[in-house]
Coordinates of C-alpha atoms and ligand atoms in Angstrom, one line a residue:
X1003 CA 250.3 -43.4 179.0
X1004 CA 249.6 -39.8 179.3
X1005 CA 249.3 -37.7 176.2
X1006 CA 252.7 -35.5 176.5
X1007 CA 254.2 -39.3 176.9
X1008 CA 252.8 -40.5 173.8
X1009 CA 253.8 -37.5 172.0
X1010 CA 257.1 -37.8 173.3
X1011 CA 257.7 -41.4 172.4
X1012 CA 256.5 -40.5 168.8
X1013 CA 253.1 -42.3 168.6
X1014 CA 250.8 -39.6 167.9
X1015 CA 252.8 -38.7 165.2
X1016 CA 249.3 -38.4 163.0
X1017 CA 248.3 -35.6 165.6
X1018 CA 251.3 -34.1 165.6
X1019 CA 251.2 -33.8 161.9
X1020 CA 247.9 -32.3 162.1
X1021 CA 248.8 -29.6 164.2
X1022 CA 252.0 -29.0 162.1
X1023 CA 249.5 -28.6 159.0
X1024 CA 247.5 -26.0 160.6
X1025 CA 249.9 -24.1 162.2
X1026 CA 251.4 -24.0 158.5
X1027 CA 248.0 -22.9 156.9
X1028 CA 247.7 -20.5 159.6
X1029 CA 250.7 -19.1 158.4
X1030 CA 249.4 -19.2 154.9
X1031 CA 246.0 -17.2 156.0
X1032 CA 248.2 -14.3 157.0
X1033 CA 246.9 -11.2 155.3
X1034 CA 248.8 -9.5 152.5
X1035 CA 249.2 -6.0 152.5
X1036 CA 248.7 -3.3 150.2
X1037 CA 249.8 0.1 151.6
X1038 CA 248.5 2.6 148.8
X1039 CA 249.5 6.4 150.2
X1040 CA 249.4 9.3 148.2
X1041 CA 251.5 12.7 149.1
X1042 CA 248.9 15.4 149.6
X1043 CA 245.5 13.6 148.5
X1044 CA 243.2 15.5 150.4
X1045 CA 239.7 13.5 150.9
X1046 CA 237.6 16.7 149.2
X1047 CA 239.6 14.7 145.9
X1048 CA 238.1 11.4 146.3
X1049 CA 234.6 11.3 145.4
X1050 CA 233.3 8.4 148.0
X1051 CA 233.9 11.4 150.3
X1052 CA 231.1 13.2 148.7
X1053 CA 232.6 16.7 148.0
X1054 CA 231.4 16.3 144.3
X1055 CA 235.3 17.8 142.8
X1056 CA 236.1 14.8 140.7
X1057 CA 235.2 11.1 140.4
X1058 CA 237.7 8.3 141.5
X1059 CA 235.9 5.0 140.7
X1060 CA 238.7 2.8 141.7
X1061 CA 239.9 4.5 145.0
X1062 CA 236.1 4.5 146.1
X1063 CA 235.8 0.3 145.1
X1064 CA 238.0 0.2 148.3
X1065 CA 235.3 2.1 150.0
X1066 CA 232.5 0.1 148.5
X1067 CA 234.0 -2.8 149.6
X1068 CA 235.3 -2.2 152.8
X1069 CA 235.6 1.5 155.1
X1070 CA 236.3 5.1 154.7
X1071 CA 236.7 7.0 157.6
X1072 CA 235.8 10.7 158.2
X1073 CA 238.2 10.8 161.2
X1074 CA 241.4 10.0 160.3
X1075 CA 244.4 12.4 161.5
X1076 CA 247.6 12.5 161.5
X1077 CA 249.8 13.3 163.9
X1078 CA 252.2 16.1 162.4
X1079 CA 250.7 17.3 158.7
X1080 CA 254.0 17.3 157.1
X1081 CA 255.5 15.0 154.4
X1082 CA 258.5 13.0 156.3
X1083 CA 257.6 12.6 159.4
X1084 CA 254.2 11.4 158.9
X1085 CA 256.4 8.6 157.2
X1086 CA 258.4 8.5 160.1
X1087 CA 255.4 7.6 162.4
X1088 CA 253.9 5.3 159.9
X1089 CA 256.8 2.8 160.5
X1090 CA 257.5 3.4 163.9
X1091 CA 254.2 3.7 165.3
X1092 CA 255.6 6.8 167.1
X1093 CA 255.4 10.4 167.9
X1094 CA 258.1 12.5 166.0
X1095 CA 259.6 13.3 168.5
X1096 CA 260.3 10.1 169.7
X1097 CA 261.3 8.6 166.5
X1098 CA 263.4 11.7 165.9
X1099 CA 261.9 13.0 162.6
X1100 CA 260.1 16.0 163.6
X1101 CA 260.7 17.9 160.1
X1102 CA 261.4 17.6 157.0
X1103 CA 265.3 19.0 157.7
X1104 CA 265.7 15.5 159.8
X1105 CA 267.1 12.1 158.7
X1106 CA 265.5 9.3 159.4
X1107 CA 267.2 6.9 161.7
X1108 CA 267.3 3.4 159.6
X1109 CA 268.4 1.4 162.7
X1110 CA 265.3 2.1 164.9
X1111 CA 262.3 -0.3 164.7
X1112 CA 259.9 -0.4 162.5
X1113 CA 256.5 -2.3 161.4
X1114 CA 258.0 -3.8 158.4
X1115 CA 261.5 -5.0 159.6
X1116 CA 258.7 -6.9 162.0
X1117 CA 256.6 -8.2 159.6
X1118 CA 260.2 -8.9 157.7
X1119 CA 261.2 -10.8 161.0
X1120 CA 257.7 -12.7 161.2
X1121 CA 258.0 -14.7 157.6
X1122 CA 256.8 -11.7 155.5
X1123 CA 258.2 -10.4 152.3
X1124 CA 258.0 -6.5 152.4
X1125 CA 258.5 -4.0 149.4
X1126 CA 258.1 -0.3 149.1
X1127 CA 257.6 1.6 145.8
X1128 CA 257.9 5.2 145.2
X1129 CA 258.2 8.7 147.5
X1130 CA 260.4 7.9 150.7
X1131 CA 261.4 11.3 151.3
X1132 CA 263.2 10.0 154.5
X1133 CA 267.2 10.5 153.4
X1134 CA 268.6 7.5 154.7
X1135 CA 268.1 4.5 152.8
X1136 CA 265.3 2.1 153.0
X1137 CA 265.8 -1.0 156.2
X1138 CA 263.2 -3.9 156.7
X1139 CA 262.5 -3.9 153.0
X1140 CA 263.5 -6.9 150.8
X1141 CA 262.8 -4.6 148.0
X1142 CA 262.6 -0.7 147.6
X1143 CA 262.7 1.2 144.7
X1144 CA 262.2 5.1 145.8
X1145 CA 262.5 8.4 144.4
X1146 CA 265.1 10.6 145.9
X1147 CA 263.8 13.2 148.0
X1148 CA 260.7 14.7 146.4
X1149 CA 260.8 12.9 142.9
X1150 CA 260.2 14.3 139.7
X1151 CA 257.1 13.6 138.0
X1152 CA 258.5 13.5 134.2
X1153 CA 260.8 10.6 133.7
X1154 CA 262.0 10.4 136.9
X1155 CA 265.0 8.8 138.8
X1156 CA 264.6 6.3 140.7
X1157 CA 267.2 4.4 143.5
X1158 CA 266.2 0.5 142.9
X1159 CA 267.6 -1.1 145.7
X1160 CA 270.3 1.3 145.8
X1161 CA 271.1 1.6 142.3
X1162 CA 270.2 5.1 140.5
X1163 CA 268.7 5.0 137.0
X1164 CA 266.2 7.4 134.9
X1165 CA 262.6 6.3 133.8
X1166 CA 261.1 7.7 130.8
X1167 CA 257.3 7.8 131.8
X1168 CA 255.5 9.5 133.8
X1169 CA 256.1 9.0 137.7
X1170 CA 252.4 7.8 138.8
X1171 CA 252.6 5.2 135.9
X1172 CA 256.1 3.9 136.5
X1173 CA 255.5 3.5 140.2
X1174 CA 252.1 1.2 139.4
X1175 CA 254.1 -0.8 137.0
X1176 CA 257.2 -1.0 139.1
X1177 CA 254.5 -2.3 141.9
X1178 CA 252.7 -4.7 139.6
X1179 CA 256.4 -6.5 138.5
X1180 CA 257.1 -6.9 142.0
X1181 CA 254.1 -8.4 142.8
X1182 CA 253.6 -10.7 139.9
X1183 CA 257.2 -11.6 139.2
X1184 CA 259.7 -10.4 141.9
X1185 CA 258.2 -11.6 145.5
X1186 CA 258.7 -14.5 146.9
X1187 CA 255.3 -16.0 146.3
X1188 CA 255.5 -18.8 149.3
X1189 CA 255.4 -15.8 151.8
X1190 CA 252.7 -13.4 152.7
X1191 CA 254.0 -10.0 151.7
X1192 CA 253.4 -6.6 152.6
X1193 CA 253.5 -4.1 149.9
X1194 CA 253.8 -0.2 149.9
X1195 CA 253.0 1.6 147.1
X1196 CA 253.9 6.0 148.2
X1197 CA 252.2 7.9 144.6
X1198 CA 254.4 11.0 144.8
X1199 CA 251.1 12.6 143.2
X1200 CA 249.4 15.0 143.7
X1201 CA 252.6 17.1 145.8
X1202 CA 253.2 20.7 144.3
X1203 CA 253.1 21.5 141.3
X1204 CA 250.5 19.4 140.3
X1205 CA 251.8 18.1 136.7
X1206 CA 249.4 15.8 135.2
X1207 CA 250.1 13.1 133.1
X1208 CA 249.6 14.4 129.4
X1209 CA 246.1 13.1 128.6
X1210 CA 244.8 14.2 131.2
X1211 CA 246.1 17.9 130.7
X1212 CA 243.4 19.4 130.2
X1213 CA 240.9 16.9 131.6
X1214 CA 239.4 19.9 133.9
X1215 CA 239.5 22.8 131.3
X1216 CA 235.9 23.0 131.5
X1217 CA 234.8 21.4 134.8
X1218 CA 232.9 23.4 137.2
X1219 CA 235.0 23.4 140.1
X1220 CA 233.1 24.3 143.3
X1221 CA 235.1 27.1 145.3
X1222 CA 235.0 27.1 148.9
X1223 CA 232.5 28.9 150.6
X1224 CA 235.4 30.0 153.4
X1225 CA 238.0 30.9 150.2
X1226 CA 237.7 34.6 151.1
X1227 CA 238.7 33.8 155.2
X1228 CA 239.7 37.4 156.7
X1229 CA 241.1 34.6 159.9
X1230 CA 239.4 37.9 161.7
X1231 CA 239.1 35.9 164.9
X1232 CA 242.2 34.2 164.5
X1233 CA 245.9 35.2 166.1
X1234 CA 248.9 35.6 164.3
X1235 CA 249.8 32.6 162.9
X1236 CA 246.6 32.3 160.1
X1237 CA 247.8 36.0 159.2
X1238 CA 251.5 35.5 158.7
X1239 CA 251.3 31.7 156.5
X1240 CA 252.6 31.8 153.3
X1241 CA 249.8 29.4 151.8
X1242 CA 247.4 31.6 150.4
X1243 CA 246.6 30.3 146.6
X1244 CA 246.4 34.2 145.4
X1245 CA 249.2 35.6 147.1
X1246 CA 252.1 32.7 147.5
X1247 CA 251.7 30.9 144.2
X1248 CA 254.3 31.2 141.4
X1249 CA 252.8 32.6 138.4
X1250 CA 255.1 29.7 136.2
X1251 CA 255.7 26.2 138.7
X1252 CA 251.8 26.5 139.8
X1253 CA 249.9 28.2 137.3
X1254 CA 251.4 26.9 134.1
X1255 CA 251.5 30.6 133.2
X1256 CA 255.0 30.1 131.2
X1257 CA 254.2 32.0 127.8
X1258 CA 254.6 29.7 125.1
X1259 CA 253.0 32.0 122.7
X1260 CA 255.8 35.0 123.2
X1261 CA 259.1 32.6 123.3
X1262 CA 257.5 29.5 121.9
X1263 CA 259.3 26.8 124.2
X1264 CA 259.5 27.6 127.9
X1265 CA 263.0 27.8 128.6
X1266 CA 264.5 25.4 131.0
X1267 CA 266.6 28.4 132.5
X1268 CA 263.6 30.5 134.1
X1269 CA 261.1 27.0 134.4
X1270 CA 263.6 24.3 135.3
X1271 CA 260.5 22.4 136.8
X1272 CA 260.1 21.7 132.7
X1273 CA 263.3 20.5 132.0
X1274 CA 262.9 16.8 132.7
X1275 CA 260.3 16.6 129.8
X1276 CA 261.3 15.4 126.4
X1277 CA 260.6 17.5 123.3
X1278 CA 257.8 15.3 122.6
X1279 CA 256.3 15.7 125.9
X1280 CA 257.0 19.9 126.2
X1281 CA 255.3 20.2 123.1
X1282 CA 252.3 18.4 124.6
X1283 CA 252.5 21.0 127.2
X1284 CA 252.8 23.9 124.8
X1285 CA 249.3 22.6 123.4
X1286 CA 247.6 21.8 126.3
X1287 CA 248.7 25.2 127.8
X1288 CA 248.7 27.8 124.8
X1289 CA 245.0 28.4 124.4
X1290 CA 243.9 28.6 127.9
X1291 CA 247.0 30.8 128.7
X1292 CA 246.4 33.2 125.9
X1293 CA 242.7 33.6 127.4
X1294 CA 243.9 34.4 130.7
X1295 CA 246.1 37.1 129.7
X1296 CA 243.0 38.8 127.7
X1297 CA 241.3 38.6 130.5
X1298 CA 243.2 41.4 132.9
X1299 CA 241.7 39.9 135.8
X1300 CA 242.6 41.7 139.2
X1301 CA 241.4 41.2 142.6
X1302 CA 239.1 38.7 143.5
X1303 CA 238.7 37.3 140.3
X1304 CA 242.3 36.6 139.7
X1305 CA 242.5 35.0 143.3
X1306 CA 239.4 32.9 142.1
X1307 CA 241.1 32.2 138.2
X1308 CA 243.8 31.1 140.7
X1309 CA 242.6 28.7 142.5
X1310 CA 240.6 27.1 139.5
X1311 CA 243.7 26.4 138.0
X1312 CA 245.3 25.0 140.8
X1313 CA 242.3 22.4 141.6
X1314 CA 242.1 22.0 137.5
X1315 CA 245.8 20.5 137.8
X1316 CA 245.4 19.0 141.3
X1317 CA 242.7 17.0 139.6
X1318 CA 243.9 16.4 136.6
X1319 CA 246.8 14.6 138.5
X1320 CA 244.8 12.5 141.2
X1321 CA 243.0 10.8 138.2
X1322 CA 246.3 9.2 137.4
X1323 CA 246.3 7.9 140.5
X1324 CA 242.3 7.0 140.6
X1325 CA 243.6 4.9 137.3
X1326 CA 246.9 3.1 139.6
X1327 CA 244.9 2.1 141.9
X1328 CA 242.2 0.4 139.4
X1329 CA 245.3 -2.0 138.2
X1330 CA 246.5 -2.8 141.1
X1331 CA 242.7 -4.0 142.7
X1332 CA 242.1 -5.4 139.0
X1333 CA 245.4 -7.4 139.5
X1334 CA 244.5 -8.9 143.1
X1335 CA 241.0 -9.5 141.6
X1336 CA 242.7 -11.4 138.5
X1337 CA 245.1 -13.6 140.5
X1338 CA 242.4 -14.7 143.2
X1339 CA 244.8 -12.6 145.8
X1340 CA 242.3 -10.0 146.6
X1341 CA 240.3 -12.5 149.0
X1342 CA 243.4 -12.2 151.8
X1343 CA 244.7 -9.1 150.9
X1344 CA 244.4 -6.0 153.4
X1345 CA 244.2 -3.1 150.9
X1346 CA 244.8 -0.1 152.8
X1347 CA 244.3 3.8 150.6
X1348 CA 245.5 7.1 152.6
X1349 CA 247.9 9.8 152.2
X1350 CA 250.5 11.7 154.3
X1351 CA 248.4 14.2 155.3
X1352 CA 245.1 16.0 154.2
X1353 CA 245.8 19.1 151.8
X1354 CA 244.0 22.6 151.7
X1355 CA 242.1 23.0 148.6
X1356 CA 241.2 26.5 148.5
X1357 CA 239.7 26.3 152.4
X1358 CA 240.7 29.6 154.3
X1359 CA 242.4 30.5 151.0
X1360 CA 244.9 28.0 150.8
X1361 CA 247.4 25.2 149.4
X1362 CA 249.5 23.3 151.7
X1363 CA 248.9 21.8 154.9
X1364 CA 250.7 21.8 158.2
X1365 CA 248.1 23.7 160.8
X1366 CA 246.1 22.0 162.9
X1367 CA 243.1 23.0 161.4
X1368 CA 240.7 19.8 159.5
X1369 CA 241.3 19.7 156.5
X1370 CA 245.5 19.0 157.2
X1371 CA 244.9 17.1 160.5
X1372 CA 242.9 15.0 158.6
X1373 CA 244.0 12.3 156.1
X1374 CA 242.2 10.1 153.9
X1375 CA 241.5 6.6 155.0
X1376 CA 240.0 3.5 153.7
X1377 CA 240.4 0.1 154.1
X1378 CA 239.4 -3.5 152.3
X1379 CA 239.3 -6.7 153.6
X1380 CA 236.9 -8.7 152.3
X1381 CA 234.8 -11.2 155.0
X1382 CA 236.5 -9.5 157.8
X1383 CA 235.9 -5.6 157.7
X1384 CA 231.8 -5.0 156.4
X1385 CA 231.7 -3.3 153.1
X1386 CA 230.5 0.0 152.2
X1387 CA 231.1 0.7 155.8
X1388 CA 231.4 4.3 157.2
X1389 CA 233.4 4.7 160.3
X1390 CA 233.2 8.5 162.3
X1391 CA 235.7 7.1 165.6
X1392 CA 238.8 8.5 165.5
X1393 CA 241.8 7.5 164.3
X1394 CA 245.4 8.2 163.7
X1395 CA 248.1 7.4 161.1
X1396 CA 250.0 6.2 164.8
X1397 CA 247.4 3.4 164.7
X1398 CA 248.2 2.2 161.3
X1399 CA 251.9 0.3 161.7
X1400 CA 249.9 -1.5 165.3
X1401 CA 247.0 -2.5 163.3
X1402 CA 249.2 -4.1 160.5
X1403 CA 250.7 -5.7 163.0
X1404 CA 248.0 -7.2 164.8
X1405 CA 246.7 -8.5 161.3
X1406 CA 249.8 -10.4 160.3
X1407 CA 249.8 -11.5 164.0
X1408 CA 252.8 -10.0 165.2
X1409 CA 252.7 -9.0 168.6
X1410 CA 252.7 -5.0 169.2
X1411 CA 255.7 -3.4 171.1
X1412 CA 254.8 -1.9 174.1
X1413 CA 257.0 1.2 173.0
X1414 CA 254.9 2.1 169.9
X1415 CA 252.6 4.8 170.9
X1416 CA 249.2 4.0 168.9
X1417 CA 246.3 2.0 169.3
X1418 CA 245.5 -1.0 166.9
X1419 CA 242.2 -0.6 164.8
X1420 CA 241.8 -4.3 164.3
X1421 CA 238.9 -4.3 167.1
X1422 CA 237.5 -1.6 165.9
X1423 CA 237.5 -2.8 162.0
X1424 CA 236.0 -5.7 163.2
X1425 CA 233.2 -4.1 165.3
X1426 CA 234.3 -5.8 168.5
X1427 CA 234.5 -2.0 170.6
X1428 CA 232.6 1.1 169.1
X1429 CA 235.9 3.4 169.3
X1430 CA 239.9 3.3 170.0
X1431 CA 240.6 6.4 171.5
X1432 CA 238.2 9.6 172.6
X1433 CA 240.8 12.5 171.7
X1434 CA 244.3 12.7 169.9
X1435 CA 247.6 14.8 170.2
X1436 CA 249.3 16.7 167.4
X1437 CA 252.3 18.3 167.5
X1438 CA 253.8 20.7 164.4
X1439 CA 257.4 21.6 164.3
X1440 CA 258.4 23.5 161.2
X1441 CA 258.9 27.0 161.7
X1442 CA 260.8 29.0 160.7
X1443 CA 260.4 27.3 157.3
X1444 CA 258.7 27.1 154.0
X1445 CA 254.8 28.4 154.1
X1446 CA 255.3 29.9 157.5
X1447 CA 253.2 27.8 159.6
X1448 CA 254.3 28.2 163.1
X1449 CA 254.5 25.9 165.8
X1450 CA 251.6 24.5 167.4
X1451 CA 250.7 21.7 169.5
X1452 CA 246.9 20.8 170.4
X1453 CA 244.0 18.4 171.4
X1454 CA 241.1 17.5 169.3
X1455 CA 238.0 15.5 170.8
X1456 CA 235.3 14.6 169.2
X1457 CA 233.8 18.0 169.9
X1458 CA 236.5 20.8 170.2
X1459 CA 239.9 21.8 169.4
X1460 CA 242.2 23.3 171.2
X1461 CA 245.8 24.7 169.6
X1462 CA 248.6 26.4 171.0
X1463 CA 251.2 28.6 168.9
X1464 CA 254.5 29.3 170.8
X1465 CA 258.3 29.5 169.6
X1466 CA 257.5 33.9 168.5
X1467 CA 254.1 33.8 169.4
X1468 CA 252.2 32.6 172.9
X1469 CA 248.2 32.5 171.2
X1470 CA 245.8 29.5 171.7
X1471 CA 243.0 28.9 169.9
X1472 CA 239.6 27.2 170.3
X1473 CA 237.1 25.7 168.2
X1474 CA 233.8 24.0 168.5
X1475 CA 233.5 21.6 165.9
X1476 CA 230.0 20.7 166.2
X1477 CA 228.6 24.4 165.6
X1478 CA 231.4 25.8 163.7
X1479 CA 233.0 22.4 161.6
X1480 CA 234.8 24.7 159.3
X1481 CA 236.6 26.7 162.4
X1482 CA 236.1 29.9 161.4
X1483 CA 235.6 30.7 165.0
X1484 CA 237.9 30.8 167.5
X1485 CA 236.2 31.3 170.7
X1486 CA 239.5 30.8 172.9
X1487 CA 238.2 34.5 174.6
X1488 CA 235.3 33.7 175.3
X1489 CA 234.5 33.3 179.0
X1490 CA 231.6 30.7 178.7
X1491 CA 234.1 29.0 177.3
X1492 CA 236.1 28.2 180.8
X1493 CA 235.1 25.4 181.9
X1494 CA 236.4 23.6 178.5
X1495 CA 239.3 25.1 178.4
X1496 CA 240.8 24.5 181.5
X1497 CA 239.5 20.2 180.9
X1498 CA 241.3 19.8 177.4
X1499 CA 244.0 21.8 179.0
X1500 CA 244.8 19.5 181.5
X1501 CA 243.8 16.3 178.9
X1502 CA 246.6 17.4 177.2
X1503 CA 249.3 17.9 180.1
X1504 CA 248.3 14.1 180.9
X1505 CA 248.4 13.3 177.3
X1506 CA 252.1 15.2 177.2
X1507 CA 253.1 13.1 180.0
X1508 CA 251.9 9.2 178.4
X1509 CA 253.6 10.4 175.0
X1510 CA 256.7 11.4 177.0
X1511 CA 257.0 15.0 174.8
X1512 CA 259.5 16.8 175.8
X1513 CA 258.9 20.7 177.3
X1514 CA 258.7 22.8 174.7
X1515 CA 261.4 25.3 176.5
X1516 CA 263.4 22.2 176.2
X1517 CA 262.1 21.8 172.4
X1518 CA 263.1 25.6 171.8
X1519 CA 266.3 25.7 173.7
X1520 CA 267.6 23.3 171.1
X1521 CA 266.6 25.3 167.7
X1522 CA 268.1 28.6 166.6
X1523 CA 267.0 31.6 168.8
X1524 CA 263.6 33.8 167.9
X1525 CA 264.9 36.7 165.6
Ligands
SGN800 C1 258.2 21.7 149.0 C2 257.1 22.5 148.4 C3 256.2 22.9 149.5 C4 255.8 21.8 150.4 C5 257.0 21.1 150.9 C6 256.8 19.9 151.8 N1 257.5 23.6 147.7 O1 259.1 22.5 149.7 O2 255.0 23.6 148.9 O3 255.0 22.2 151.4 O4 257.8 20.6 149.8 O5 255.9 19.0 151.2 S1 258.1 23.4 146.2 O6 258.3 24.7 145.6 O7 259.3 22.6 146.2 O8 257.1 22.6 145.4 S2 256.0 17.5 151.7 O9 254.8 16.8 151.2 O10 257.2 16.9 151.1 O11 256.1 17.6 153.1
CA801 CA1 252.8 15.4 151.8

C-alpha cells in the first residue's frame, strides 16, 4: 500500500499527527510585532546615531541588539501619507493619500488586515492622523487628527473619551494593557505603537521641562545656509527656525511674569493643562523667559537663542519617548516575549533640526528623506549590526509580511528586507523614488519629485516653478551644492534622468500635467 493510501485509509494517523503538531508550532513561531513610530523623530535625536544631542538608552538597546540603518527614506516626508504607504506598501499616489488634505481609503488593503486574515491579532495605539477610522485592527485606540499632548482625547475603538496624563505616557500604558491583558494571547499579534511626540510644538512632559536648560546643544554647522546655489523653492519655505516660529506655541515665550497665567485666549495650545500642570509651566518657564527678555538679543544671536530653545524642547520631549520605549522592551524581556518578537523603532519621516536653518521636513533633501530605522530580532537579525543599503518605509508593510509568512501581493510596490536582514543579498534596491505633493500649503515646500542613488540626487520643482537640482552626496553629504549647471555634470544627469522616467513607468505615476490639471490653477 502506497503512502497517500495509507494516509487515506487512516493508518498513519501517528504521522499525520505529527505533521499536524508542527504545522501548529509553526504557527506558534510566527514573530510578534512591535511597530514603535514616532512623528518627527529625526535620527540626529537618537544617540546610537552618533550626533551626540541627547542620550536615548532604550531606543539604542534596539540598536545594540539588532540594526540601525543610515539609509532609510521615506517616500513622501509628510505626516499622513507616509502612514498611508506604511499599510499599503504603496506610493501615494496609488493609495490615494498624497497630503495631508486627503482621507484615507479604509477599504483598500493593507499589511495588517493581512496579518488579521493570516491568524494574527493586530492593535494600533496612538497618532493615526488618517481621518477615516481604523480597518484590519482588532483593537485601535487613536488620537484624532494631530492629538493633544496634555490630557488628551482619545477614540478607543470608536468611543471618544479624555485622558488626564500626558500623551506619550498614556499611549505606553494604553499599549502595555493591551498587551498584557487585552490580546488574545493564543495568537501571534502585531502591535503598533504611533508616539505623537516630538510633532510641533514640542511640549515635554513636566519633569523633563527643563531637562535641557543647561545642555550644550551643538548648532549646525550649515544653520546659517544663504541656499546661494539653490533655486526658488529653498528661498521661498516657510521653515526657517528664526523667521517662521511663533514667539508663544514654539518658544514658550508666553510672559507669565507680566499677566501671571498665560491666557488660554492668545495661547490656546495651553488650555488643555490643568491648574496644576500650567503652574508647572509657569515655573519651569519664568526664569529662563525673564533672562531672555534681558538679553535684547537681535540678529544672529536671536536666530541662534532660537533654535536652542527649540532643540531644548524637541529634546526634552523625545526623552519621554526614550523612557516608552524602555517599558515596553522591559515588558517583552519580563514575560519571556522578547525572544520572537520583531521590535521595529522609526518614525514618519526625518525632521530638520536646525540644518539649512530649519524645522519641518518635506524636501527632498537628507535629513527629511531620511527616517530613522532600527530593528530587533534576536537569533535572526545579528546585533549591534549597522546596515548603509537602502531602504524605504514601502519596504516595511512587505517585510512584515514576509516575517509572519504571509505571502506579498504583487500590487504593493516595495521590496521585502527579510533577505537583506538576514544577510542572504548585500542590498534590496540601488536607487529610490520620492515624490512630494503639498504645495500650496503650510511651510511652503513646493512640489518636487526626484531620484537618489547611492551617490547623487537629483530633484525636480514644478507646479510655479520648472528648477532641478543636483547633488553629489559623496563630496557634498550635507547638499549645500547644487551642481545641476554644471556641464561636467552631463553625463549624470541625463542617466538618473532617464532612471527615473523608467522608475515613473514601474510605479505607474501619473504625468505630472495630469497631476496639476487636477489641483487648483498656479496664481
Ligand atoms: C501642523 C504643523 C506643521 C506641520 C504639519 C504637518 N503646524 O500643521 O508645522 O508641518 O502639522 O505635520 S502647527 O502649527 O499645527 O503645529 S505632520 O507630521 O502631521 O505631517
Ligand atoms: Ca510627521
Amino acid at each position: 500500500m502506497t503512502k497517500k493510501n495509507l494516509l487515506q485509509k487512516g493508518i498513519l494517523l501517528g504521522s499525520a499527527v505529527l505533521s499536524m503538531n508542527v504545522s501548529a508550532q509553526n504557527k506558534m513561531q510566527r514573530p510578534n510585532i512591535i511597530y514603535i513610530m514616532c512623528d518627527d523623530h529625526g535620527e540626529q535625536a537618537i544617540s546610537s546615531y552618533g550626533h551626540r544631542l541627547n542620550k536615548t538608552p532604550n531606543i539604542d538597546r534596539i540598536a545594540n541588539q539588532g540594526v540601525r540603518f543610515t539609509k532609510a527614506f521615506v517616500t513622501n516626508s509628510i505626516c499622513g501619507p507616509s502612514r498611508a504607504v506604511l499599510l499599503t506598501g504603496k506610493f501615494s499616489h496609488l493609495n490615494g493619500f498624497v497630503d495631508n488634505d486627503c482621507t484615507f481609503n479604509g477599504e483598500q488593503q493593507t499589511f495588517p488586515k493581512l496579518l488579521q486574515g493570516a491568524g494574527y491579532e493586530t492593535a494600533i495605539i496612538g497618532k493615526w492622523h488618517l481621518v477615516s477610522n481604523p480597518t484590519g485592527f482588532n483593537y485601535w485606540n487613536i488620537l484624532p487628527g494631530q492629538g493633544d499632548y496634555y490630557n488628551p482625547d482619545f477614540i478607543n475603538n470608536g468611543k471618544k473619551e479624555r485622558k488626564e496624563g500626558y500623551v506619550t505616557n498614556l499611549i505606553t500604558d494604553y499599549s502595555l494593557e493591551w498587551l498584557d491583558k487585552q490580546r488574545d494571547k493564543n495568537k501571534p499579534f502585531c502591535l503598533m505603537i504611533h508616539h505623537k511626540a516630538p510633532h510641533r510644538n514640542w511640549m515635554p512632559d513636566i519633569k523633563n521641562l527643563n531637562k535641557f536648560d543647561s545642555a550644550d546643544i551643538k548648532v549646525p554647522d550649515n544653520f546659517f545656509d544663504d541656499y546661494a546655489t539653490r533655486g526658488r523653492a529653498a528661498h521661498e519655505q516657510e521653515m526657517e527656525v528664526a523667521r517662521i516660529m511663533f514667539p508663544g506655541y514654539d518658544l514658550k515665550l508666553f510672559d507669565p511674569l507680566k499677566s501671571g497665567f498665560p491666557s488660554a485666549a492668545t495661547d490656546s495650545w495651553l488650555s488643555r493643562l490643568n491648574p496644576t500642570q500650567l503652574a508647572a509651566w509657569v515655573k519651569a518657564y519664568s526664569k529662563k523667559n525673564q533672562q531672555f527678555n534681558d538679553q535684547h538679543l537681535t540678529g544672529k544671536e536671536l536666530a541662534l537663542w532660537k533654535l536652542k530653545r527649540y532643540l531644548q524642547d524637541y529634546l526634552a520631549t523625545v526623552e519621554s519617548v526614550d523612557e516608552s520605549v524602555g517599558k515596553v522592551l522591559d515588558y517583552l524581556d519580563k514575560t519571556g516575549l522578547a525572544k520572537n518578537t520583531i521590535v521595529i523603532y522609526t518614525s514618519d519621516q526625518g525632521f530638520y533640526l536646525g540644518e539649512h536653518g530649519w524645522f519641518d521636513k518635506r524636501f527632498m533633501y537628507e535629513e527629511s528623506l531620511k527616517t530613522p530605522l532600527l530593528i530587533r530580532y534576536p537569533n535572526h537579525i545579528e546585533k549591534g549590526w549597522v546596515c548603509d543599503k537602502m531602504v524605504q518605509n514601502l519596504d516595511f508593510a512587505e517585510t512584515i509580511l514576509d516575517y509572519a509568512g504571509v505571502t506579498i501581493p504583487k500590487d504593493m510596490q516595495g521590496i521585502s528586507m527579510k533577505p537583506l536582514l538576514e544577510k542572504k543579498v548585500s542590498k534590496i534596491r540601488d536607487d529610490l523614488y520620492y515624490h512630494y505633493y503639498e504645495y500650496p500649503g503650510v511651510h511652503s515646500a513646493k512640489r518636487h519629485y526626484g531620484i537618489r542613488t547611492d551617490r547623487y540626487k537629483l530633484i525636480h520643482f514644478y507646479y510655479d516653478n520648472d528648477e532641478w537640482e543636483l547633488y553629489d552626496l559623496k563630496n557634498d553629504p550635507k547638499e549645500m551644492n547644487n551642481i545641476y549647471s554644471n556641464p561636467s555634470n552631463k553625463k549624470i544627469i541625463e542617466t538618473l534622468k532617464r532612471r527615473l522616467v523608467e522608475m515613473e513607468k514601474q510605479y505607474k505615476v501619473p504625468s505630472i500635467e495630469e497631476e496639476v490639471k487636477k489641483i487648483a490653477p498656479v496664481k
